[in-house]
Coordinates of C-alpha atoms in Angstrom, one line a residue:
X17 CA 8.5 14.3 -23.1
X18 CA 5.7 14.3 -25.8
X19 CA 2.0 15.1 -25.4
X20 CA -1.2 13.5 -26.8
X21 CA -4.0 15.8 -27.8
X22 CA -7.1 15.4 -25.5
X23 CA -10.2 15.3 -27.5
X24 CA -12.4 16.9 -24.7
X25 CA -12.5 17.6 -21.0
X26 CA -15.2 16.9 -18.6
X27 CA -16.6 20.4 -18.9
X28 CA -16.6 20.3 -22.7
X29 CA -18.3 17.0 -22.8
X30 CA -21.0 18.3 -20.5
X31 CA -20.6 15.7 -17.8
X32 CA -22.4 16.9 -14.7
X33 CA -21.3 16.2 -11.1
X34 CA -23.8 14.3 -8.9
X35 CA -25.5 16.6 -6.3
X36 CA -24.1 16.4 -2.7
X37 CA -27.1 14.5 -1.3
X38 CA -26.8 11.6 -3.7
X39 CA -24.7 8.5 -3.8
X40 CA -23.2 6.5 -6.7
X41 CA -24.2 2.8 -6.9
X42 CA -22.3 1.9 -10.1
X43 CA -21.9 2.2 -13.8
X44 CA -24.1 0.7 -16.5
X45 CA -24.0 1.3 -20.3
X46 CA -21.4 4.1 -20.0
X47 CA -23.4 6.0 -17.5
X48 CA -23.2 6.4 -13.7
X49 CA -26.2 5.8 -11.5
X50 CA -26.6 8.3 -8.6
X51 CA -29.4 7.7 -6.3
X52 CA -31.0 10.2 -3.8
X53 CA -33.0 7.5 -1.9
X54 CA -34.5 4.1 -2.3
X55 CA -37.4 5.4 -4.3
X56 CA -35.3 7.0 -7.1
X57 CA -36.2 5.9 -10.5
X58 CA -32.6 5.4 -11.3
X59 CA -32.5 2.4 -9.1
X60 CA -35.0 0.6 -11.5
X61 CA -32.8 1.4 -14.5
X62 CA -29.8 0.1 -12.8
X63 CA -31.5 -3.2 -11.8
X64 CA -32.9 -3.8 -15.3
X65 CA -29.6 -3.4 -16.8
X66 CA -28.1 -6.2 -14.5
X67 CA -26.8 -3.9 -11.8
X68 CA -25.4 -5.6 -8.7
X69 CA -25.7 -4.1 -5.3
X70 CA -23.0 -4.9 -2.7
X71 CA -23.3 -4.2 1.0
X72 CA -21.2 -1.4 2.7
X73 CA -18.5 -2.5 5.0
X74 CA -18.1 -0.4 8.1
X75 CA -14.9 -0.1 10.1
X76 CA -15.3 1.8 13.5
X77 CA -12.8 4.3 14.7
X78 CA -12.0 2.6 18.1
X79 CA -11.7 -1.1 18.8
X80 CA -11.2 -3.0 22.1
X81 CA -9.1 -6.2 21.1
X82 CA -7.7 -8.6 23.6
X83 CA -4.0 -9.4 22.6
X84 CA -0.4 -9.2 23.1
X85 CA 1.0 -6.0 24.6
X86 CA 3.0 -3.4 22.6
X87 CA 6.7 -4.1 22.1
X88 CA 8.7 -1.9 24.3
X89 CA 12.3 -3.2 24.0
X90 CA 14.5 -4.6 21.2
X91 CA 14.2 -8.2 22.6
X92 CA 11.6 -10.8 21.6
X93 CA 8.4 -10.7 23.5
X94 CA 7.9 -13.9 25.5
X95 CA 4.8 -15.8 25.3
X96 CA 3.8 -14.7 21.7
X97 CA 2.6 -18.0 20.3
X98 CA 2.0 -16.7 16.8
X99 CA 5.4 -15.2 16.5
X100 CA 8.2 -16.9 14.4
X101 CA 11.3 -14.9 13.7
X102 CA 13.1 -16.1 10.5
X103 CA 16.9 -16.3 10.6
X104 CA 17.3 -15.6 14.3
X105 CA 17.7 -19.2 15.5
X106 CA 21.2 -19.1 16.9
X107 CA 20.1 -19.6 20.5
X108 CA 17.8 -22.6 19.6
X109 CA 20.5 -24.2 17.5
X110 CA 23.0 -23.7 20.3
X111 CA 20.8 -25.5 22.8
X112 CA 20.3 -28.5 20.4
X113 CA 24.0 -28.9 19.7
X114 CA 25.0 -28.6 23.3
X115 CA 22.6 -31.4 24.1
X116 CA 24.1 -33.6 21.4
X117 CA 27.5 -32.9 22.7
X118 CA 26.6 -33.9 26.3
X119 CA 25.3 -37.2 24.9
X120 CA 28.6 -37.9 23.2
X121 CA 31.4 -36.2 25.1
X122 CA 34.1 -38.0 23.2
X123 CA 32.8 -37.2 19.7
X124 CA 35.4 -35.3 17.7
X125 CA 32.6 -34.2 15.2
X126 CA 30.6 -32.7 18.1
X127 CA 33.6 -30.8 19.2
X128 CA 34.2 -29.4 15.7
X129 CA 30.5 -28.4 15.4
X130 CA 30.6 -26.7 18.8
X131 CA 33.7 -24.7 17.7
X132 CA 32.2 -23.8 14.4
X133 CA 29.0 -22.7 16.1
X134 CA 30.8 -20.6 18.6
X135 CA 32.7 -18.8 15.8
X136 CA 29.4 -18.3 13.8
X137 CA 27.6 -16.9 16.9
X138 CA 30.6 -14.6 17.6
X139 CA 30.5 -13.3 14.0
X140 CA 26.7 -12.8 14.3
X141 CA 26.7 -11.1 17.6
X142 CA 29.8 -8.9 17.5
X143 CA 27.7 -5.8 16.8
X144 CA 25.6 -6.5 19.8
X145 CA 28.7 -7.2 22.0
X146 CA 30.1 -3.7 21.0
X147 CA 26.8 -2.1 21.8
X148 CA 26.7 -3.6 25.2
X149 CA 30.3 -2.6 26.0
X150 CA 29.4 1.0 24.9
X151 CA 26.4 0.9 27.1
X152 CA 28.4 -0.2 30.2
X153 CA 30.9 2.5 29.5
X154 CA 28.2 5.2 29.3
X155 CA 26.5 4.1 32.4
X156 CA 29.8 4.3 34.2
X157 CA 30.7 7.6 32.8
X158 CA 27.3 9.1 33.7
X159 CA 28.1 8.5 37.4
X160 CA 31.1 10.9 37.5
X161 CA 30.9 12.9 34.1
X162 CA 28.5 15.7 33.3
X163 CA 25.6 14.2 31.3
X164 CA 26.2 16.4 28.2
X165 CA 29.8 15.5 28.2
X166 CA 29.1 11.8 28.6
X167 CA 26.6 11.9 25.7
X168 CA 29.2 13.8 23.5
X169 CA 31.8 11.2 24.2
X170 CA 29.8 7.9 24.0
X171 CA 26.6 9.0 22.3
X172 CA 23.0 7.7 23.0
X173 CA 23.0 3.9 23.1
X174 CA 20.3 1.5 24.0
X175 CA 19.8 0.9 27.8
X176 CA 20.7 4.5 28.9
X177 CA 18.4 7.0 30.4
X178 CA 19.0 9.4 27.4
X179 CA 18.1 6.6 24.9
X180 CA 15.0 5.7 26.8
X181 CA 13.9 9.4 26.8
X182 CA 14.6 9.6 23.1
X183 CA 12.5 6.5 22.5
X184 CA 9.7 7.9 24.5
X185 CA 9.6 11.1 22.6
X186 CA 9.7 9.3 19.2
X187 CA 6.8 7.0 20.5
X188 CA 4.7 10.1 21.5
X189 CA 5.3 11.7 18.0
X190 CA 4.4 8.5 16.3
X191 CA 1.2 8.2 18.4
X192 CA 0.3 11.8 17.7
X193 CA 0.8 11.3 13.9
X194 CA -1.5 8.3 14.1
X195 CA -4.2 10.1 15.9
X196 CA -4.0 13.0 13.3
X197 CA -4.2 10.5 10.5
X198 CA -7.1 8.8 12.1
X199 CA -9.0 12.2 12.2
X200 CA -8.3 13.1 8.6
X201 CA -8.0 9.8 6.7
X202 CA -10.2 7.6 8.8
X203 CA -9.6 4.3 10.8
X204 CA -8.5 2.3 7.8
X205 CA -4.7 2.6 6.9
X206 CA -4.4 -0.1 4.3
X207 CA -6.5 -2.4 2.1
X208 CA -5.4 -5.4 0.0
X209 CA -7.5 -7.6 -2.3
X210 CA -6.6 -11.3 -2.5
X211 CA -5.4 -12.0 -6.1
X212 CA -7.6 -15.1 -6.6
X213 CA -10.4 -15.0 -4.1
X214 CA -13.0 -12.4 -2.9
X215 CA -11.1 -11.6 0.3
X216 CA -10.3 -8.2 1.5
X217 CA -7.5 -7.6 4.1
X218 CA -8.2 -4.4 6.2
X219 CA -5.8 -2.9 8.6
X220 CA -7.1 -0.8 11.5
X221 CA -5.0 2.5 12.1
X222 CA -5.5 2.7 15.9
X223 CA -4.9 -0.9 16.8
X224 CA -2.5 -2.1 14.2
X225 CA -4.6 -5.1 13.6
X226 CA -5.6 -6.7 10.3
X227 CA -9.1 -8.0 9.7
X228 CA -10.2 -10.2 6.8
X229 CA -13.5 -9.8 5.1
X230 CA -15.1 -12.5 2.9
X231 CA -17.2 -10.9 0.1
X232 CA -18.7 -14.2 -1.1
X233 CA -20.2 -15.1 2.3
X234 CA -20.6 -11.4 3.4
X235 CA -18.9 -12.2 6.7
X236 CA -15.8 -11.2 8.7
X237 CA -13.2 -13.7 9.4
X238 CA -13.6 -14.6 13.2
X239 CA -9.9 -14.2 13.9
X240 CA -7.9 -11.0 14.0
X241 CA -4.3 -10.8 13.0
X242 CA -2.2 -9.1 15.5
X243 CA 1.3 -9.3 16.9
X244 CA 3.5 -7.1 19.1
X245 CA 6.0 -6.7 16.3
X246 CA 3.3 -5.5 13.8
X247 CA 3.3 -1.7 14.6
X248 CA 2.8 1.3 12.3
X249 CA 1.3 -0.7 9.3
X250 CA 2.1 1.1 6.0
X251 CA 1.2 -1.5 3.3
X252 CA -0.1 -4.9 2.7
X253 CA 0.0 -7.5 -0.1
X254 CA -1.3 -11.0 -0.7
X255 CA 1.1 -13.5 -2.2
X256 CA -0.1 -14.9 -5.4
X257 CA -0.3 -18.6 -6.1
X258 CA 0.3 -19.4 -2.4
X259 CA -3.1 -19.9 -0.7
X260 CA -3.6 -17.4 2.1
X261 CA -0.2 -15.7 2.8
X262 CA -0.4 -12.0 3.5
X263 CA 2.6 -9.7 3.9
X264 CA 2.2 -6.7 6.1
X265 CA 4.8 -3.8 6.0
X266 CA 5.3 -2.0 9.3
X267 CA 8.0 -0.2 11.2
X268 CA 9.8 -3.4 12.3
X269 CA 10.0 -5.0 9.0
X270 CA 7.7 -7.3 7.1
X271 CA 5.2 -9.5 9.0
X272 CA 4.5 -12.5 6.8
X273 CA 1.3 -14.2 7.9
X274 CA 0.4 -17.8 6.8
X275 CA -3.3 -18.5 7.3
X276 CA -4.8 -21.9 7.2
X277 CA -8.5 -22.0 7.1
X278 CA -10.6 -24.6 9.0
X279 CA -11.4 -27.8 7.0
X280 CA -15.1 -28.1 6.0
X281 CA -17.2 -30.7 7.7
X282 CA -19.5 -31.0 4.8
X283 CA -18.8 -34.0 2.6
X284 CA -20.0 -32.2 -0.4
X285 CA -17.3 -29.6 0.0
X286 CA -14.4 -32.0 0.2
X287 CA -13.0 -31.0 -3.3
X288 CA -13.8 -27.4 -2.7
X289 CA -11.0 -25.1 -1.3
X290 CA -12.0 -23.9 2.1
X291 CA -12.6 -20.1 2.7
X292 CA -11.9 -17.9 5.4
X293 CA -15.3 -16.4 6.2
X294 CA -17.0 -17.2 9.4
X295 CA -15.0 -20.1 10.6
X296 CA -12.0 -20.3 12.9
X297 CA -8.5 -20.2 11.3
X298 CA -5.0 -21.0 12.2
X299 CA -2.3 -18.5 11.5
X300 CA 1.4 -17.9 12.3
X301 CA 3.6 -14.9 11.6
X302 CA 7.3 -14.7 10.4
X303 CA 9.2 -11.5 10.9
X304 CA 11.1 -10.6 7.9
X305 CA 13.7 -7.9 8.4
X306 CA 16.5 -6.5 6.3
X307 CA 20.1 -7.5 5.4
X308 CA 22.9 -5.1 6.2
X309 CA 23.4 -2.4 3.5
X310 CA 27.2 -2.3 3.9
X311 CA 29.5 -4.0 1.4
X312 CA 29.0 -4.6 -2.3
X313 CA 25.7 -5.1 -3.7
X314 CA 24.7 -8.0 -6.0
X315 CA 21.4 -8.7 -7.6
X316 CA 19.1 -11.6 -7.0
X317 CA 19.6 -13.2 -10.4
X318 CA 23.4 -12.9 -10.1
X319 CA 23.7 -14.0 -6.5
X320 CA 24.6 -17.7 -5.9
X321 CA 22.8 -19.6 -3.3
X322 CA 25.8 -19.7 -1.0
X323 CA 26.1 -16.0 -0.9
X324 CA 22.4 -15.3 -0.1
X325 CA 21.9 -13.1 2.9
X326 CA 19.7 -14.6 5.7
X327 CA 16.9 -12.6 7.3
X328 CA 17.7 -10.9 10.6
X329 CA 15.8 -8.2 12.6
X330 CA 16.5 -4.5 12.4
X331 CA 14.7 -1.2 13.2
X332 CA 14.2 -0.2 9.5
X333 CA 10.7 0.8 8.5
X334 CA 8.7 -0.5 5.4
X335 CA 6.9 2.0 3.3
X336 CA 5.6 0.0 0.3
X337 CA 5.2 -3.7 -0.7
X338 CA 4.7 -5.5 -4.0
X339 CA 4.7 -9.2 -4.8
X340 CA 5.6 -10.5 -8.2
X341 CA 2.8 -12.0 -10.2
X342 CA 4.4 -15.5 -9.8
X343 CA 4.7 -15.1 -6.0
X344 CA 8.4 -15.8 -6.0
X345 CA 9.7 -12.3 -5.0
X346 CA 8.5 -9.7 -2.5
X347 CA 9.9 -6.2 -3.0
X348 CA 9.9 -3.7 -0.2
X349 CA 10.6 0.0 -0.1
X350 CA 11.8 1.8 3.1
X351 CA 11.0 5.1 4.9
X352 CA 14.5 5.8 6.0
X353 CA 16.4 5.3 2.7
X354 CA 15.8 4.8 -1.0
X355 CA 17.3 1.3 -1.3
X356 CA 14.9 -1.5 -2.2
X357 CA 14.9 -5.1 -0.6
X358 CA 14.1 -8.0 -2.8
X359 CA 13.1 -11.2 -0.9
X360 CA 13.0 -14.7 -2.4
X361 CA 10.1 -15.8 -0.1
X362 CA 10.6 -19.6 -0.7
X363 CA 14.4 -19.6 0.0
X364 CA 14.1 -17.1 2.8
X365 CA 16.8 -14.8 1.4
X366 CA 16.8 -11.0 0.9
X367 CA 19.0 -8.8 -1.4
X368 CA 19.3 -5.0 -1.2
X369 CA 19.1 -3.0 -4.4
X370 CA 21.1 0.2 -3.7
X371 CA 20.4 2.9 -6.1
X372 CA 18.3 6.0 -4.9
X373 CA 20.2 7.3 -1.8
X374 CA 20.8 6.4 1.8
X375 CA 18.8 9.1 3.6
X376 CA 15.1 9.8 4.3
X377 CA 15.1 12.4 1.6
X378 CA 15.1 9.6 -0.9
X379 CA 12.6 7.4 1.0
X380 CA 10.5 5.0 -1.2
X381 CA 6.9 6.1 -1.8
X382 CA 5.7 3.2 -3.9
X383 CA 6.9 0.1 -5.6
X384 CA 5.1 -2.1 -8.1
X385 CA 5.9 -5.2 -10.2
X386 CA 4.6 -5.3 -13.7
X387 CA 2.0 -8.0 -14.4
X388 CA 4.5 -9.9 -16.5
X389 CA 7.1 -9.8 -13.8
X390 CA 9.7 -8.4 -16.3
X391 CA 9.7 -4.8 -14.8
X392 CA 9.7 -3.0 -11.4
X393 CA 8.7 0.7 -10.8
X394 CA 9.7 2.6 -7.7
X395 CA 9.1 6.2 -6.8
X396 CA 11.0 8.2 -4.2
X397 CA 10.8 11.3 -2.0
X398 CA 13.6 12.9 -4.0
X399 CA 11.4 13.2 -7.1
X400 CA 12.7 10.1 -8.9
X401 CA 10.7 7.6 -10.8
X402 CA 12.9 4.5 -11.4
X403 CA 12.2 1.7 -13.9
X404 CA 14.0 -1.6 -13.2
X405 CA 14.2 -4.7 -15.5
X406 CA 14.3 -7.9 -13.5
X407 CA 16.5 -10.0 -15.7
X408 CA 19.8 -8.3 -14.9
X409 CA 18.4 -5.7 -12.5
X410 CA 19.5 -2.6 -14.4
X411 CA 17.5 0.5 -14.1
X412 CA 16.7 3.8 -15.7
X413 CA 15.6 7.0 -13.8
X414 CA 13.4 9.9 -14.6
X415 CA 13.8 12.9 -12.2
X416 CA 12.7 16.1 -14.2
X417 CA 9.3 16.5 -12.4
X418 CA 8.3 19.5 -10.4
X419 CA 7.3 17.4 -7.4
X420 CA 7.1 13.7 -6.3
X421 CA 5.3 11.1 -8.2
X422 CA 2.3 10.5 -5.9
X423 CA 0.9 7.3 -7.3
X424 CA 1.3 5.0 -10.4
X425 CA -0.5 2.1 -11.8
X426 CA 0.4 -0.5 -14.4
X427 CA -1.6 -1.4 -17.4
X428 CA -2.5 -5.1 -17.7
X429 CA -0.3 -5.6 -20.8
X430 CA 2.8 -4.3 -18.9
X431 CA 3.5 -1.8 -21.7
X432 CA 2.6 1.4 -19.9
X433 CA 2.4 3.1 -16.5
X434 CA 0.0 5.9 -15.6
X435 CA 1.1 8.2 -12.9
X436 CA 0.4 11.6 -11.3
X437 CA 2.7 14.3 -9.8
X438 CA 2.0 16.1 -6.5
X439 CA 0.6 19.7 -6.8
X440 CA -0.4 19.0 -10.5
X441 CA -3.6 18.2 -12.3
X442 CA -1.7 16.5 -15.1
X443 CA -1.8 12.8 -15.8
X444 CA 1.3 11.1 -17.3
X445 CA 2.2 7.8 -18.8
X446 CA 5.5 5.9 -19.1
X447 CA 5.2 4.0 -22.5
X448 CA 7.6 1.1 -23.0
X449 CA 8.1 0.7 -26.8
X450 CA 10.3 -2.4 -27.1
X451 CA 10.0 -6.0 -25.7
X452 CA 11.4 -6.9 -22.3
X453 CA 14.0 -6.4 -20.9
X454 CA 14.7 -3.2 -22.8
X455 CA 14.5 0.1 -20.8
X456 CA 13.6 2.1 -24.0
X457 CA 10.6 4.1 -22.6
X458 CA 9.2 7.6 -22.8
X459 CA 7.3 9.8 -20.4
X460 CA 4.1 11.2 -22.1
X461 CA 1.8 13.8 -20.9
X462 CA -1.7 12.4 -21.5
X463 CA -4.2 14.9 -20.2
X464 CA -5.1 17.6 -17.6
X465 CA -8.1 17.7 -15.5
X466 CA -9.2 21.3 -15.7
X467 CA -10.9 22.5 -12.5
X468 CA -14.3 24.1 -13.2
X469 CA -17.8 24.7 -11.6
X470 CA -20.6 22.8 -13.1
X471 CA -24.3 22.6 -12.5
X472 CA -25.7 19.3 -11.2
X473 CA -28.7 19.5 -13.6
X474 CA -30.2 21.6 -16.5
X475 CA -32.4 23.7 -14.2
X476 CA -31.4 27.4 -14.1
X477 CA -31.3 27.6 -10.3
X478 CA -29.7 24.1 -9.7
X479 CA -26.7 23.6 -7.4
X480 CA -23.3 24.3 -8.8
X481 CA -20.4 22.1 -7.8
X482 CA -16.7 22.9 -8.3
X483 CA -14.7 19.9 -9.2
X484 CA -11.0 19.3 -9.9
X485 CA -7.7 20.3 -8.4
X486 CA -4.4 18.6 -8.0
X487 CA -4.6 14.8 -8.5
X488 CA -3.8 12.9 -5.4
X489 CA -4.3 9.2 -6.3
X490 CA -5.2 7.2 -9.4
X491 CA -6.1 3.5 -10.1
X492 CA -6.5 1.4 -13.3
X493 CA -8.8 -1.6 -13.4
X494 CA -7.3 -5.0 -14.0
X495 CA -8.6 -5.0 -17.6
X496 CA -7.2 -1.6 -18.4
X497 CA -10.7 0.0 -19.2
X498 CA -11.3 2.4 -16.4
X499 CA -9.0 4.9 -14.7
X500 CA -10.2 6.6 -11.5
X501 CA -8.6 9.7 -10.0
X502 CA -9.1 11.6 -6.7
X503 CA -8.2 15.2 -5.9
X504 CA -6.0 16.7 -3.2
X505 CA -7.2 19.3 -0.7
X506 CA -5.3 22.5 -1.8
X507 CA -5.9 26.0 -2.8
X508 CA -7.3 25.0 -6.3
X509 CA -9.4 22.0 -5.3
X510 CA -13.2 22.0 -5.1
X511 CA -15.3 19.1 -4.0
X512 CA -12.7 16.5 -3.1
X513 CA -15.3 14.0 -2.2
X514 CA -15.8 13.2 -5.9
X515 CA -13.9 10.7 -8.0
X516 CA -13.4 11.2 -11.7
X517 CA -13.4 8.3 -14.0
X518 CA -11.9 8.0 -17.4
X519 CA -12.4 5.6 -20.3
X520 CA -9.0 4.2 -21.2
X521 CA -7.7 3.6 -24.7
X522 CA -4.1 2.3 -24.0
X523 CA -3.4 1.6 -27.7
X524 CA -3.5 5.5 -28.3
X525 CA -0.2 5.8 -26.5
X526 CA 1.7 3.8 -29.2
X527 CA 0.1 5.4 -32.3
X528 CA 2.2 7.7 -34.4
X529 CA 1.3 11.4 -34.0
X530 CA -1.0 10.9 -31.0
X531 CA -4.1 11.9 -32.8
X532 CA -6.6 10.2 -30.3
X533 CA -6.5 10.5 -26.6
X534 CA -5.7 7.7 -24.3
X535 CA -8.2 8.9 -21.7
X536 CA -11.7 9.9 -22.4
X537 CA -13.8 11.6 -19.7
X538 CA -16.7 9.3 -18.5
X539 CA -18.3 10.4 -15.3
X540 CA -18.1 11.0 -11.5
X541 CA -18.4 8.9 -8.3
X542 CA -19.7 10.2 -5.1
X543 CA -19.9 8.2 -1.8
X544 CA -22.9 7.8 0.6
X545 CA -23.8 10.9 2.6
X546 CA -23.9 10.0 6.3
X547 CA -24.0 13.4 8.0
X548 CA -21.2 14.9 10.1
X549 CA -17.8 13.4 9.5
X550 CA -14.9 13.9 12.0
X551 CA -15.1 17.6 12.7
X552 CA -17.8 18.8 15.2
X553 CA -20.3 21.5 14.2
X554 CA -19.0 23.9 16.9
X555 CA -15.4 23.4 15.7
X556 CA -16.5 24.4 12.1
X557 CA -18.5 27.3 13.4
X558 CA -15.4 28.7 15.1
X559 CA -13.3 28.5 12.0
X560 CA -12.8 31.9 10.1
X561 CA -14.7 32.2 7.0
X562 CA -12.6 31.7 3.9
X563 CA -11.5 34.8 2.0
X564 CA -13.7 35.3 -1.1
X565 CA -10.7 36.4 -3.1
X566 CA -9.3 32.8 -2.8
X567 CA -10.5 30.0 -5.2
X568 CA -10.5 27.5 -2.4
X569 CA -13.9 26.0 -1.4
X570 CA -14.2 23.9 1.6
X571 CA -16.1 20.6 1.5
X572 CA -19.4 20.5 3.3
X573 CA -19.3 19.0 6.7
X574 CA -20.7 15.5 6.3
X575 CA -19.5 15.0 2.8
X576 CA -17.4 11.8 2.6
X577 CA -13.9 12.1 1.2
X578 CA -12.0 9.0 -0.2
X579 CA -8.9 7.9 1.7
X580 CA -8.1 4.8 -0.5
X581 CA -9.6 3.3 -3.6
X582 CA -8.6 0.3 -5.9
X583 CA -10.1 -2.5 -7.8
X584 CA -10.8 -6.2 -7.1
X585 CA -8.6 -8.4 -9.4
X586 CA -11.5 -10.6 -10.2
X587 CA -14.8 -9.4 -11.4
X588 CA -16.2 -10.9 -14.5
X589 CA -19.0 -8.4 -15.5
X590 CA -16.4 -5.5 -15.6
X591 CA -14.6 -3.8 -12.8
X592 CA -15.4 -3.6 -9.1
X593 CA -14.3 -0.4 -7.6
X594 CA -13.5 -0.4 -3.8
X595 CA -13.5 2.9 -2.1
X596 CA -12.5 3.6 1.5
X597 CA -14.1 6.7 2.9
X598 CA -12.7 8.9 5.7
X599 CA -15.3 7.6 8.3
X600 CA -14.5 4.0 7.8
X601 CA -17.2 3.0 5.4
X602 CA -16.1 0.9 2.4
X603 CA -18.1 1.0 -0.8
X604 CA -18.0 -1.6 -3.5
X605 CA -19.2 -0.1 -6.8
X606 CA -19.7 -2.3 -9.9
X607 CA -18.6 -0.8 -13.1
X608 CA -20.4 -2.9 -15.7
X609 CA -19.1 -2.8 -19.3
X610 CA -18.6 -5.2 -22.2
X611 CA -15.4 -7.0 -21.8
X612 CA -13.0 -8.0 -24.6
X613 CA -12.6 -11.5 -23.3
X614 CA -13.5 -14.3 -25.8
X615 CA -14.7 -17.7 -24.8
X616 CA -13.6 -20.8 -26.6

């Protein structure tokens, strides 16, 4: 691992943090505009420089939505009109073929098809038949054997009282974890920008519903995406080059939503693609689940069509999703193991990539396809960072980190990946030195954010704010010009409501000697101050005062903290930073800078 010399830190460059009672509205001319109120003189400066003001989006903590009930069994929920399970059509096919056989009782072809169908169904349902037999045996044994002995012999299988009790305990634990996250991270669990339109998909943590916001029309889509199978949402991604198709990762698999907007009645908009804002939409959902992990593993490019594995339902949980830039592949990581699943969405087939372990200790944390679709990055709970090339699906792994890789982001030229490690203030980069599909890459330590206390102004008695700490998340804008980082709440952190922004010079990673830094400190971003957050004043008053000997400084009650942030893929004047704050408010902050695009 090599290191590049940083020219200066935030403290050395004299970059002052904004005061706690201000809010950042954007960047202009390499300076961030922080306003205290509507009469601040900085507002005039921002407007004169071409600044754009976007409205805040507010997502409430609790919602009352009429819809389908929660899924309580392993069987499909009846009466769910929006549900379409891919690859589970054996019962429907059986009915159709039996009707054909009744019409032609003497047909030899029908008899052969019926026998073939019976054998296919037997092969597909053999595991279910074994489970049912085990359930009947355990129910009979529980009537005359002591319960512990019956469980020791037969185990806990679906349909028994012990299994129902275990499922209830797991459900209570999941609900408690969801409520805890809602109090700390806010009501928004996931956010996804559409790759070609100004649409923002937002998942609500408490209700497991997805809302779509149209930024152009400044309106919410009148329909809500919800289904009994869409529980415990962990990730979302829009499919590129495919209209309005949204993949939602959850505990039951991947819910693939196909959305059809209402046609415009205006004759002037006949040639214009319809949007989703305001009008009614039609949508249906396909449940994509996982192929079995047993047997030999082949890779998508090496797997003939006849050997492709069809979708079928399972109880595996999805932790991360990423579409290829072409929209052909959908890659998913899992919470219960380190294997990846690669779907060919058009063909409806899935292939497992088995590399990083079969237990939850190697669970996938994040996956991401490179912009040129030639590489794939995955990070895992066992500390691994794995680089895949997508031609032959070979990989290379780095695991010499002190903790897990918390977040990574690709550069737009697919030549480097910036990432951070838990419990560390360091920012690293994985630089690819050769053309695809070479795995010749090197991990580079780029810079360290040094925690420090700084005054908000030049006044001698001005407020001092401590900034810095372990880096929690980071995001790079689509043009590769701005890198934004947030800080984790630990013993070294200061005001974790602040976001630090770097100016990026990606070419410095590939210069001999590393004389110039790839990251230059630029400024800070603070969210709107709305008063008290989730903790009540009396709860804070009852908390013991922190020991003065420790360096930890609690954030003021009412100071917003970021729970998610990223960039819109399309914003011509520069970059549009999207920040989700812990109380559900979503800020859209324009970072205006001169782009390197040339016009013909």
